[in-house]
Amino acid sequence: MWAYKKSHNGNTNGDYDNLQAYLNLYINFKLKVLDARDMGLDKNPVYEEEIKTYENALITHKKVDNIGKNYDYLINEYREGVLMFNVSEQKIWNKAQDDERAINDFYNKNQKNYNKPLTEVKGQVIADYQQSLEENWLKGLKQKYQVKINEDELKKLAKQ
């Protein structure tokens, strides 16, 4: 709920569909973070230095008190956001930018979706390929990490 409230300007009066949609996004985010940790990205010295620099900047500029639940949430959110960015860069963005053969294969398999030659729609093809990579990645993560949503609790939150 902390993340939902933060993303919705403190509003907790989301209807069931909005809460469920947000929960699905949140779960996808958390699965990507788990994958990043499994890959050891949280042990990377560049990552650790970036987190340390951010924490020092927060304290130096007195953006938040460096104690308490809100500070812990904020730091964790930043850590996980950087991990999600780093793993997405490796698993999706770099692949879609660097693998011409995969882009060509994707275009050829999905040519019915494009009415122009690859040279004219390459940006759209890359975006669609990235979307495909992400969907397949998330599908694999959901098989690896079983997630169960307590629908009764979600309905209770929607009624609040």
Short mmCIF file of N, CA and C in Angstrom, two decimals:
data_model
loop_
_atom_site.label_atom_id
_atom_site.label_comp_id
_atom_site.label_asym_id
_atom_site.label_seq_id
_atom_site.Cartn_x
_atom_site.Cartn_y
_atom_site.Cartn_z
N MET A 1 0.83 -1.19 0.00
CA MET A 1 0.00 0.00 0.00
C MET A 1 0.87 1.25 0.00
N TRP A 2 2.07 1.17 0.62
CA TRP A 2 2.96 2.33 0.61
C TRP A 2 3.27 2.73 -0.83
N ALA A 3 3.63 1.75 -1.65
CA ALA A 3 3.97 2.04 -3.04
C ALA A 3 2.76 2.55 -3.81
N TYR A 4 1.59 1.97 -3.56
CA TYR A 4 0.37 2.41 -4.24
C TYR A 4 0.05 3.85 -3.87
N LYS A 5 0.09 4.15 -2.57
CA LYS A 5 -0.21 5.51 -2.11
C LYS A 5 0.79 6.50 -2.69
N LYS A 6 2.06 6.13 -2.72
CA LYS A 6 3.09 7.02 -3.24
C LYS A 6 2.85 7.30 -4.73
N SER A 7 2.43 6.29 -5.45
CA SER A 7 2.19 6.44 -6.89
C SER A 7 0.87 7.16 -7.20
N HIS A 8 0.01 7.28 -6.19
CA HIS A 8 -1.31 7.88 -6.40
C HIS A 8 -1.55 9.08 -5.48
N ASN A 9 -0.48 9.83 -5.23
CA ASN A 9 -0.56 11.06 -4.42
C ASN A 9 -1.26 10.87 -3.08
N GLY A 10 -0.97 9.75 -2.43
CA GLY A 10 -1.53 9.50 -1.10
C GLY A 10 -2.93 8.93 -1.10
N ASN A 11 -3.52 8.78 -2.26
CA ASN A 11 -4.90 8.28 -2.37
C ASN A 11 -4.90 6.76 -2.21
N THR A 12 -5.73 6.27 -1.30
CA THR A 12 -5.86 4.83 -1.12
C THR A 12 -7.24 4.36 -1.53
N ASN A 13 -7.99 5.20 -2.18
CA ASN A 13 -9.36 4.85 -2.55
C ASN A 13 -9.45 4.30 -3.96
N GLY A 14 -8.61 3.36 -4.28
CA GLY A 14 -8.65 2.77 -5.61
C GLY A 14 -9.72 1.71 -5.69
N ASP A 15 -10.37 1.63 -6.83
CA ASP A 15 -11.34 0.56 -6.99
C ASP A 15 -10.59 -0.75 -7.25
N TYR A 16 -11.32 -1.84 -7.23
CA TYR A 16 -10.72 -3.16 -7.34
C TYR A 16 -9.88 -3.30 -8.61
N ASP A 17 -10.42 -2.87 -9.75
CA ASP A 17 -9.69 -3.02 -11.02
C ASP A 17 -8.38 -2.24 -11.02
N ASN A 18 -8.40 -1.02 -10.47
CA ASN A 18 -7.18 -0.22 -10.40
C ASN A 18 -6.16 -0.86 -9.46
N LEU A 19 -6.63 -1.33 -8.31
CA LEU A 19 -5.71 -2.00 -7.38
C LEU A 19 -5.11 -3.26 -7.99
N GLN A 20 -5.94 -4.02 -8.67
CA GLN A 20 -5.45 -5.25 -9.29
C GLN A 20 -4.44 -4.94 -10.40
N ALA A 21 -4.71 -3.94 -11.20
CA ALA A 21 -3.78 -3.56 -12.27
C ALA A 21 -2.45 -3.09 -11.67
N TYR A 22 -2.53 -2.28 -10.61
CA TYR A 22 -1.31 -1.81 -9.97
C TYR A 22 -0.55 -2.98 -9.34
N LEU A 23 -1.27 -3.88 -8.71
CA LEU A 23 -0.64 -5.05 -8.09
C LEU A 23 0.09 -5.88 -9.13
N ASN A 24 -0.49 -6.05 -10.30
CA ASN A 24 0.19 -6.81 -11.36
C ASN A 24 1.48 -6.12 -11.79
N LEU A 25 1.45 -4.80 -11.93
CA LEU A 25 2.67 -4.06 -12.26
C LEU A 25 3.71 -4.21 -11.16
N TYR A 26 3.25 -4.12 -9.91
CA TYR A 26 4.14 -4.24 -8.77
C TYR A 26 4.78 -5.63 -8.70
N ILE A 27 3.98 -6.65 -8.95
CA ILE A 27 4.50 -8.02 -8.96
C ILE A 27 5.54 -8.19 -10.05
N ASN A 28 5.26 -7.67 -11.24
CA ASN A 28 6.24 -7.76 -12.33
C ASN A 28 7.54 -7.07 -11.95
N PHE A 29 7.42 -5.92 -11.32
CA PHE A 29 8.60 -5.19 -10.85
C PHE A 29 9.40 -6.04 -9.86
N LYS A 30 8.72 -6.60 -8.87
CA LYS A 30 9.39 -7.40 -7.84
C LYS A 30 10.03 -8.66 -8.44
N LEU A 31 9.38 -9.28 -9.42
CA LEU A 31 9.96 -10.45 -10.07
C LEU A 31 11.26 -10.10 -10.80
N LYS A 32 11.27 -8.96 -11.44
CA LYS A 32 12.49 -8.51 -12.14
C LYS A 32 13.61 -8.24 -11.14
N VAL A 33 13.26 -7.67 -10.00
CA VAL A 33 14.25 -7.41 -8.95
C VAL A 33 14.81 -8.73 -8.42
N LEU A 34 13.94 -9.73 -8.21
CA LEU A 34 14.42 -11.05 -7.78
C LEU A 34 15.40 -11.64 -8.80
N ASP A 35 15.07 -11.49 -10.06
CA ASP A 35 15.95 -12.01 -11.10
C ASP A 35 17.30 -11.29 -11.07
N ALA A 36 17.26 -9.98 -10.88
CA ALA A 36 18.51 -9.21 -10.80
C ALA A 36 19.36 -9.70 -9.64
N ARG A 37 18.72 -9.96 -8.52
CA ARG A 37 19.47 -10.46 -7.35
C ARG A 37 20.02 -11.85 -7.62
N ASP A 38 19.22 -12.71 -8.27
CA ASP A 38 19.72 -14.05 -8.63
C ASP A 38 20.94 -13.97 -9.54
N MET A 39 20.98 -12.95 -10.36
CA MET A 39 22.12 -12.75 -11.27
C MET A 39 23.30 -12.10 -10.57
N GLY A 40 23.12 -11.68 -9.31
CA GLY A 40 24.20 -11.06 -8.55
C GLY A 40 24.40 -9.59 -8.86
N LEU A 41 23.44 -8.97 -9.52
CA LEU A 41 23.60 -7.56 -9.88
C LEU A 41 23.65 -6.65 -8.66
N ASP A 42 23.08 -7.10 -7.55
CA ASP A 42 23.12 -6.30 -6.33
C ASP A 42 24.47 -6.35 -5.64
N LYS A 43 25.37 -7.19 -6.12
CA LYS A 43 26.73 -7.30 -5.57
C LYS A 43 27.75 -6.58 -6.45
N ASN A 44 27.29 -6.02 -7.55
CA ASN A 44 28.17 -5.31 -8.48
C ASN A 44 28.70 -4.05 -7.81
N PRO A 45 30.02 -3.82 -7.82
CA PRO A 45 30.60 -2.64 -7.16
C PRO A 45 30.07 -1.31 -7.70
N VAL A 46 29.77 -1.23 -8.99
CA VAL A 46 29.23 0.01 -9.55
C VAL A 46 27.84 0.28 -8.97
N TYR A 47 27.03 -0.78 -8.87
CA TYR A 47 25.71 -0.66 -8.26
C TYR A 47 25.83 -0.22 -6.80
N GLU A 48 26.70 -0.88 -6.05
CA GLU A 48 26.86 -0.55 -4.63
C GLU A 48 27.30 0.90 -4.45
N GLU A 49 28.18 1.38 -5.30
CA GLU A 49 28.64 2.77 -5.22
C GLU A 49 27.51 3.74 -5.55
N GLU A 50 26.70 3.40 -6.54
CA GLU A 50 25.57 4.26 -6.90
C GLU A 50 24.59 4.39 -5.73
N ILE A 51 24.31 3.29 -5.06
CA ILE A 51 23.39 3.31 -3.92
C ILE A 51 23.97 4.14 -2.79
N LYS A 52 25.26 3.96 -2.51
CA LYS A 52 25.92 4.71 -1.45
C LYS A 52 25.88 6.22 -1.75
N THR A 53 26.13 6.58 -3.00
CA THR A 53 26.09 7.99 -3.41
C THR A 53 24.69 8.57 -3.21
N TYR A 54 23.66 7.81 -3.56
CA TYR A 54 22.28 8.27 -3.40
C TYR A 54 21.95 8.46 -1.91
N GLU A 55 22.32 7.49 -1.09
CA GLU A 55 22.05 7.60 0.35
C GLU A 55 22.75 8.83 0.93
N ASN A 56 23.99 9.05 0.55
CA ASN A 56 24.73 10.21 1.03
C ASN A 56 24.08 11.51 0.57
N ALA A 57 23.60 11.54 -0.67
CA ALA A 57 22.94 12.74 -1.18
C ALA A 57 21.65 13.03 -0.42
N LEU A 58 20.89 12.00 -0.11
CA LEU A 58 19.66 12.19 0.67
C LEU A 58 19.96 12.82 2.03
N ILE A 59 20.97 12.29 2.67
CA ILE A 59 21.32 12.77 4.01
C ILE A 59 21.91 14.18 3.93
N THR A 60 22.82 14.39 2.99
CA THR A 60 23.47 15.69 2.85
C THR A 60 22.48 16.80 2.55
N HIS A 61 21.53 16.53 1.68
CA HIS A 61 20.56 17.55 1.29
C HIS A 61 19.31 17.54 2.15
N LYS A 62 19.33 16.69 3.19
CA LYS A 62 18.24 16.59 4.15
C LYS A 62 16.88 16.43 3.47
N LYS A 63 16.86 15.57 2.44
CA LYS A 63 15.61 15.29 1.74
C LYS A 63 14.66 14.48 2.61
N VAL A 64 15.22 13.62 3.43
CA VAL A 64 14.43 12.83 4.38
C VAL A 64 15.30 12.60 5.61
N ASP A 65 14.65 12.35 6.73
CA ASP A 65 15.40 11.92 7.90
C ASP A 65 16.01 10.56 7.59
N ASN A 66 17.24 10.34 8.03
CA ASN A 66 17.89 9.09 7.69
C ASN A 66 17.57 7.96 8.67
N ILE A 67 16.47 8.08 9.33
CA ILE A 67 15.98 7.01 10.18
C ILE A 67 14.48 6.89 9.97
N GLY A 68 13.96 5.74 10.28
CA GLY A 68 12.52 5.55 10.21
C GLY A 68 12.07 4.77 8.99
N LYS A 69 10.79 4.45 9.03
CA LYS A 69 10.19 3.60 8.01
C LYS A 69 10.20 4.26 6.62
N ASN A 70 9.88 5.54 6.54
CA ASN A 70 9.85 6.19 5.23
C ASN A 70 11.22 6.20 4.57
N TYR A 71 12.26 6.44 5.36
CA TYR A 71 13.62 6.41 4.83
C TYR A 71 13.94 5.01 4.30
N ASP A 72 13.61 4.00 5.10
CA ASP A 72 13.88 2.62 4.69
C ASP A 72 13.14 2.28 3.40
N TYR A 73 11.87 2.69 3.30
CA TYR A 73 11.09 2.44 2.09
C TYR A 73 11.70 3.15 0.89
N LEU A 74 12.11 4.39 1.09
CA LEU A 74 12.66 5.19 0.00
C LEU A 74 13.96 4.59 -0.51
N ILE A 75 14.83 4.22 0.40
CA ILE A 75 16.11 3.61 0.01
C ILE A 75 15.87 2.28 -0.70
N ASN A 76 14.98 1.47 -0.16
CA ASN A 76 14.67 0.18 -0.78
C ASN A 76 14.08 0.38 -2.17
N GLU A 77 13.20 1.36 -2.30
CA GLU A 77 12.59 1.64 -3.60
C GLU A 77 13.67 2.04 -4.62
N TYR A 78 14.61 2.85 -4.19
CA TYR A 78 15.69 3.26 -5.09
C TYR A 78 16.57 2.06 -5.46
N ARG A 79 16.95 1.28 -4.46
CA ARG A 79 17.79 0.10 -4.71
C ARG A 79 17.13 -0.82 -5.72
N GLU A 80 15.86 -1.11 -5.48
CA GLU A 80 15.15 -2.02 -6.37
C GLU A 80 14.93 -1.41 -7.75
N GLY A 81 14.70 -0.11 -7.79
CA GLY A 81 14.53 0.55 -9.09
C GLY A 81 15.78 0.46 -9.93
N VAL A 82 16.93 0.66 -9.31
CA VAL A 82 18.19 0.57 -10.04
C VAL A 82 18.43 -0.87 -10.49
N LEU A 83 18.14 -1.84 -9.62
CA LEU A 83 18.29 -3.24 -10.02
C LEU A 83 17.38 -3.58 -11.19
N MET A 84 16.12 -3.12 -11.12
CA MET A 84 15.18 -3.40 -12.20
C MET A 84 15.66 -2.77 -13.51
N PHE A 85 16.19 -1.55 -13.42
CA PHE A 85 16.73 -0.90 -14.62
C PHE A 85 17.90 -1.70 -15.18
N ASN A 86 18.82 -2.10 -14.31
CA ASN A 86 20.02 -2.81 -14.76
C ASN A 86 19.68 -4.16 -15.39
N VAL A 87 18.77 -4.90 -14.78
CA VAL A 87 18.43 -6.20 -15.33
C VAL A 87 17.62 -6.03 -16.62
N SER A 88 16.77 -5.04 -16.69
CA SER A 88 16.01 -4.77 -17.92
C SER A 88 16.94 -4.37 -19.06
N GLU A 89 17.96 -3.62 -18.71
CA GLU A 89 18.95 -3.22 -19.71
C GLU A 89 19.61 -4.45 -20.32
N GLN A 90 19.98 -5.41 -19.46
CA GLN A 90 20.65 -6.62 -19.95
C GLN A 90 19.71 -7.55 -20.69
N LYS A 91 18.52 -7.74 -20.15
CA LYS A 91 17.61 -8.76 -20.69
C LYS A 91 16.76 -8.27 -21.85
N ILE A 92 16.56 -6.96 -21.95
CA ILE A 92 15.65 -6.45 -22.99
C ILE A 92 16.33 -5.42 -23.88
N TRP A 93 16.70 -4.29 -23.32
CA TRP A 93 17.11 -3.14 -24.14
C TRP A 93 18.36 -3.41 -24.95
N ASN A 94 19.40 -3.95 -24.32
CA ASN A 94 20.64 -4.22 -25.06
C ASN A 94 20.42 -5.27 -26.14
N LYS A 95 19.64 -6.30 -25.80
CA LYS A 95 19.36 -7.35 -26.79
C LYS A 95 18.64 -6.77 -28.00
N ALA A 96 17.69 -5.92 -27.75
CA ALA A 96 16.90 -5.37 -28.84
C ALA A 96 17.70 -4.37 -29.68
N GLN A 97 18.70 -3.76 -29.09
CA GLN A 97 19.51 -2.78 -29.83
C GLN A 97 20.67 -3.43 -30.57
N ASP A 98 21.19 -4.51 -30.01
CA ASP A 98 22.45 -5.06 -30.51
C ASP A 98 22.33 -6.29 -31.40
N ASP A 99 21.18 -6.92 -31.43
CA ASP A 99 21.06 -8.19 -32.15
C ASP A 99 20.26 -8.01 -33.44
N GLU A 100 20.96 -7.61 -34.48
CA GLU A 100 20.30 -7.36 -35.78
C GLU A 100 19.61 -8.61 -36.32
N ARG A 101 20.24 -9.74 -36.12
CA ARG A 101 19.66 -10.99 -36.61
C ARG A 101 18.33 -11.28 -35.92
N ALA A 102 18.28 -11.09 -34.61
CA ALA A 102 17.04 -11.33 -33.86
C ALA A 102 15.95 -10.35 -34.29
N ILE A 103 16.34 -9.11 -34.56
CA ILE A 103 15.36 -8.11 -35.02
C ILE A 103 14.82 -8.51 -36.39
N ASN A 104 15.70 -8.94 -37.28
CA ASN A 104 15.26 -9.39 -38.61
C ASN A 104 14.34 -10.61 -38.49
N ASP A 105 14.72 -11.56 -37.64
CA ASP A 105 13.89 -12.75 -37.44
C ASP A 105 12.51 -12.36 -36.90
N PHE A 106 12.51 -11.45 -35.92
CA PHE A 106 11.24 -11.00 -35.34
C PHE A 106 10.39 -10.33 -36.42
N TYR A 107 11.00 -9.48 -37.21
CA TYR A 107 10.28 -8.80 -38.29
C TYR A 107 9.69 -9.81 -39.27
N ASN A 108 10.50 -10.78 -39.67
CA ASN A 108 10.03 -11.78 -40.64
C ASN A 108 8.89 -12.63 -40.08
N LYS A 109 8.95 -12.99 -38.82
CA LYS A 109 7.89 -13.79 -38.20
C LYS A 109 6.60 -12.99 -38.01
N ASN A 110 6.73 -11.67 -37.92
CA ASN A 110 5.57 -10.82 -37.64
C ASN A 110 5.30 -9.83 -38.76
N GLN A 111 5.75 -10.16 -39.95
CA GLN A 111 5.67 -9.23 -41.08
C GLN A 111 4.23 -8.80 -41.38
N LYS A 112 3.26 -9.63 -41.07
CA LYS A 112 1.87 -9.28 -41.31
C LYS A 112 1.44 -8.04 -40.50
N ASN A 113 2.18 -7.73 -39.43
CA ASN A 113 1.86 -6.56 -38.60
C ASN A 113 2.45 -5.27 -39.15
N TYR A 114 3.29 -5.40 -40.16
CA TYR A 114 3.98 -4.23 -40.69
C TYR A 114 3.72 -4.14 -42.20
N ASN A 115 3.30 -3.01 -42.65
CA ASN A 115 2.98 -2.84 -44.06
C ASN A 115 4.11 -2.20 -44.86
N LYS A 116 5.25 -2.10 -44.23
CA LYS A 116 6.39 -1.42 -44.88
C LYS A 116 7.63 -2.26 -44.70
N PRO A 117 8.66 -1.95 -45.47
CA PRO A 117 9.95 -2.65 -45.31
C PRO A 117 10.55 -2.35 -43.93
N LEU A 118 11.38 -3.26 -43.48
CA LEU A 118 12.00 -3.12 -42.16
C LEU A 118 12.71 -1.79 -42.00
N THR A 119 13.37 -1.33 -43.04
CA THR A 119 14.10 -0.06 -42.93
C THR A 119 13.20 1.11 -42.56
N GLU A 120 11.92 1.03 -42.93
CA GLU A 120 10.98 2.12 -42.65
C GLU A 120 10.27 1.97 -41.31
N VAL A 121 10.23 0.77 -40.76
CA VAL A 121 9.50 0.54 -39.50
C VAL A 121 10.40 -0.04 -38.41
N LYS A 122 11.69 0.12 -38.58
CA LYS A 122 12.63 -0.52 -37.66
C LYS A 122 12.40 -0.11 -36.20
N GLY A 123 12.12 1.17 -35.96
CA GLY A 123 11.87 1.62 -34.60
C GLY A 123 10.69 0.89 -33.97
N GLN A 124 9.62 0.73 -34.72
CA GLN A 124 8.44 0.02 -34.23
C GLN A 124 8.74 -1.46 -34.02
N VAL A 125 9.50 -2.04 -34.93
CA VAL A 125 9.88 -3.45 -34.81
C VAL A 125 10.71 -3.67 -33.55
N ILE A 126 11.65 -2.79 -33.30
CA ILE A 126 12.48 -2.90 -32.09
C ILE A 126 11.61 -2.78 -30.84
N ALA A 127 10.69 -1.82 -30.84
CA ALA A 127 9.80 -1.65 -29.68
C ALA A 127 8.95 -2.91 -29.47
N ASP A 128 8.43 -3.46 -30.55
CA ASP A 128 7.62 -4.69 -30.44
C ASP A 128 8.48 -5.87 -29.99
N TYR A 129 9.70 -5.93 -30.48
CA TYR A 129 10.61 -7.00 -30.08
C TYR A 129 10.94 -6.88 -28.58
N GLN A 130 11.17 -5.65 -28.11
CA GLN A 130 11.41 -5.44 -26.68
C GLN A 130 10.21 -5.91 -25.86
N GLN A 131 9.02 -5.57 -26.33
CA GLN A 131 7.80 -6.00 -25.64
C GLN A 131 7.71 -7.52 -25.59
N SER A 132 8.05 -8.16 -26.68
CA SER A 132 8.04 -9.62 -26.74
C SER A 132 9.06 -10.22 -25.78
N LEU A 133 10.27 -9.65 -25.76
CA LEU A 133 11.29 -10.13 -24.82
C LEU A 133 10.81 -10.00 -23.38
N GLU A 134 10.21 -8.85 -23.06
CA GLU A 134 9.73 -8.64 -21.69
C GLU A 134 8.62 -9.62 -21.33
N GLU A 135 7.67 -9.82 -22.23
CA GLU A 135 6.58 -10.76 -21.96
C GLU A 135 7.10 -12.17 -21.72
N ASN A 136 8.04 -12.60 -22.54
CA ASN A 136 8.62 -13.95 -22.37
C ASN A 136 9.42 -14.05 -21.07
N TRP A 137 10.15 -12.99 -20.76
CA TRP A 137 10.93 -12.95 -19.51
C TRP A 137 9.99 -13.06 -18.31
N LEU A 138 8.94 -12.25 -18.30
CA LEU A 138 7.99 -12.28 -17.18
C LEU A 138 7.27 -13.62 -17.08
N LYS A 139 6.95 -14.21 -18.21
CA LYS A 139 6.31 -15.53 -18.21
C LYS A 139 7.22 -16.55 -17.52
N GLY A 140 8.50 -16.52 -17.86
CA GLY A 140 9.47 -17.42 -17.23
C GLY A 140 9.63 -17.15 -15.74
N LEU A 141 9.65 -15.87 -15.37
CA LEU A 141 9.77 -15.52 -13.95
C LEU A 141 8.55 -15.98 -13.16
N LYS A 142 7.37 -15.87 -13.76
CA LYS A 142 6.15 -16.30 -13.07
C LYS A 142 6.09 -17.81 -12.92
N GLN A 143 6.75 -18.53 -13.81
CA GLN A 143 6.85 -19.98 -13.65
C GLN A 143 7.87 -20.33 -12.57
N LYS A 144 8.93 -19.57 -12.50
CA LYS A 144 9.99 -19.82 -11.52
C LYS A 144 9.55 -19.43 -10.12
N TYR A 145 8.88 -18.29 -9.99
CA TYR A 145 8.44 -17.78 -8.69
C TYR A 145 6.92 -17.76 -8.67
N GLN A 146 6.35 -18.68 -7.98
CA GLN A 146 4.89 -18.76 -7.91
C GLN A 146 4.36 -17.62 -7.05
N VAL A 147 3.43 -16.85 -7.60
CA VAL A 147 2.82 -15.73 -6.89
C VAL A 147 1.36 -16.04 -6.70
N LYS A 148 0.91 -15.92 -5.47
CA LYS A 148 -0.50 -16.15 -5.18
C LYS A 148 -1.07 -14.86 -4.58
N ILE A 149 -2.16 -14.40 -5.15
CA ILE A 149 -2.80 -13.18 -4.68
C ILE A 149 -3.99 -13.56 -3.83
N ASN A 150 -4.05 -12.98 -2.65
CA ASN A 150 -5.19 -13.20 -1.76
C ASN A 150 -6.30 -12.24 -2.22
N GLU A 151 -7.21 -12.75 -3.03
CA GLU A 151 -8.27 -11.93 -3.62
C GLU A 151 -9.16 -11.30 -2.55
N ASP A 152 -9.42 -12.02 -1.46
CA ASP A 152 -10.26 -11.46 -0.39
C ASP A 152 -9.62 -10.21 0.21
N GLU A 153 -8.32 -10.26 0.44
CA GLU A 153 -7.63 -9.09 1.00
C GLU A 153 -7.58 -7.94 0.01
N LEU A 154 -7.40 -8.26 -1.26
CA LEU A 154 -7.40 -7.22 -2.28
C LEU A 154 -8.76 -6.54 -2.36
N LYS A 155 -9.84 -7.31 -2.24
CA LYS A 155 -11.19 -6.75 -2.25
C LYS A 155 -11.41 -5.87 -1.02
N LYS A 156 -10.88 -6.29 0.12
CA LYS A 156 -11.00 -5.47 1.33
C LYS A 156 -10.29 -4.12 1.15
N LEU A 157 -9.10 -4.16 0.55
CA LEU A 157 -8.37 -2.92 0.32
C LEU A 157 -9.14 -2.00 -0.62
N ALA A 158 -9.81 -2.58 -1.61
CA ALA A 158 -10.57 -1.78 -2.57
C ALA A 158 -11.78 -1.13 -1.92
N LYS A 159 -12.27 -1.70 -0.85
CA LYS A 159 -13.45 -1.13 -0.17
C LYS A 159 -13.10 -0.02 0.79
N GLN A 160 -11.84 0.08 1.18
CA GLN A 160 -11.42 1.09 2.16
C GLN A 160 -11.51 2.48 1.60
#
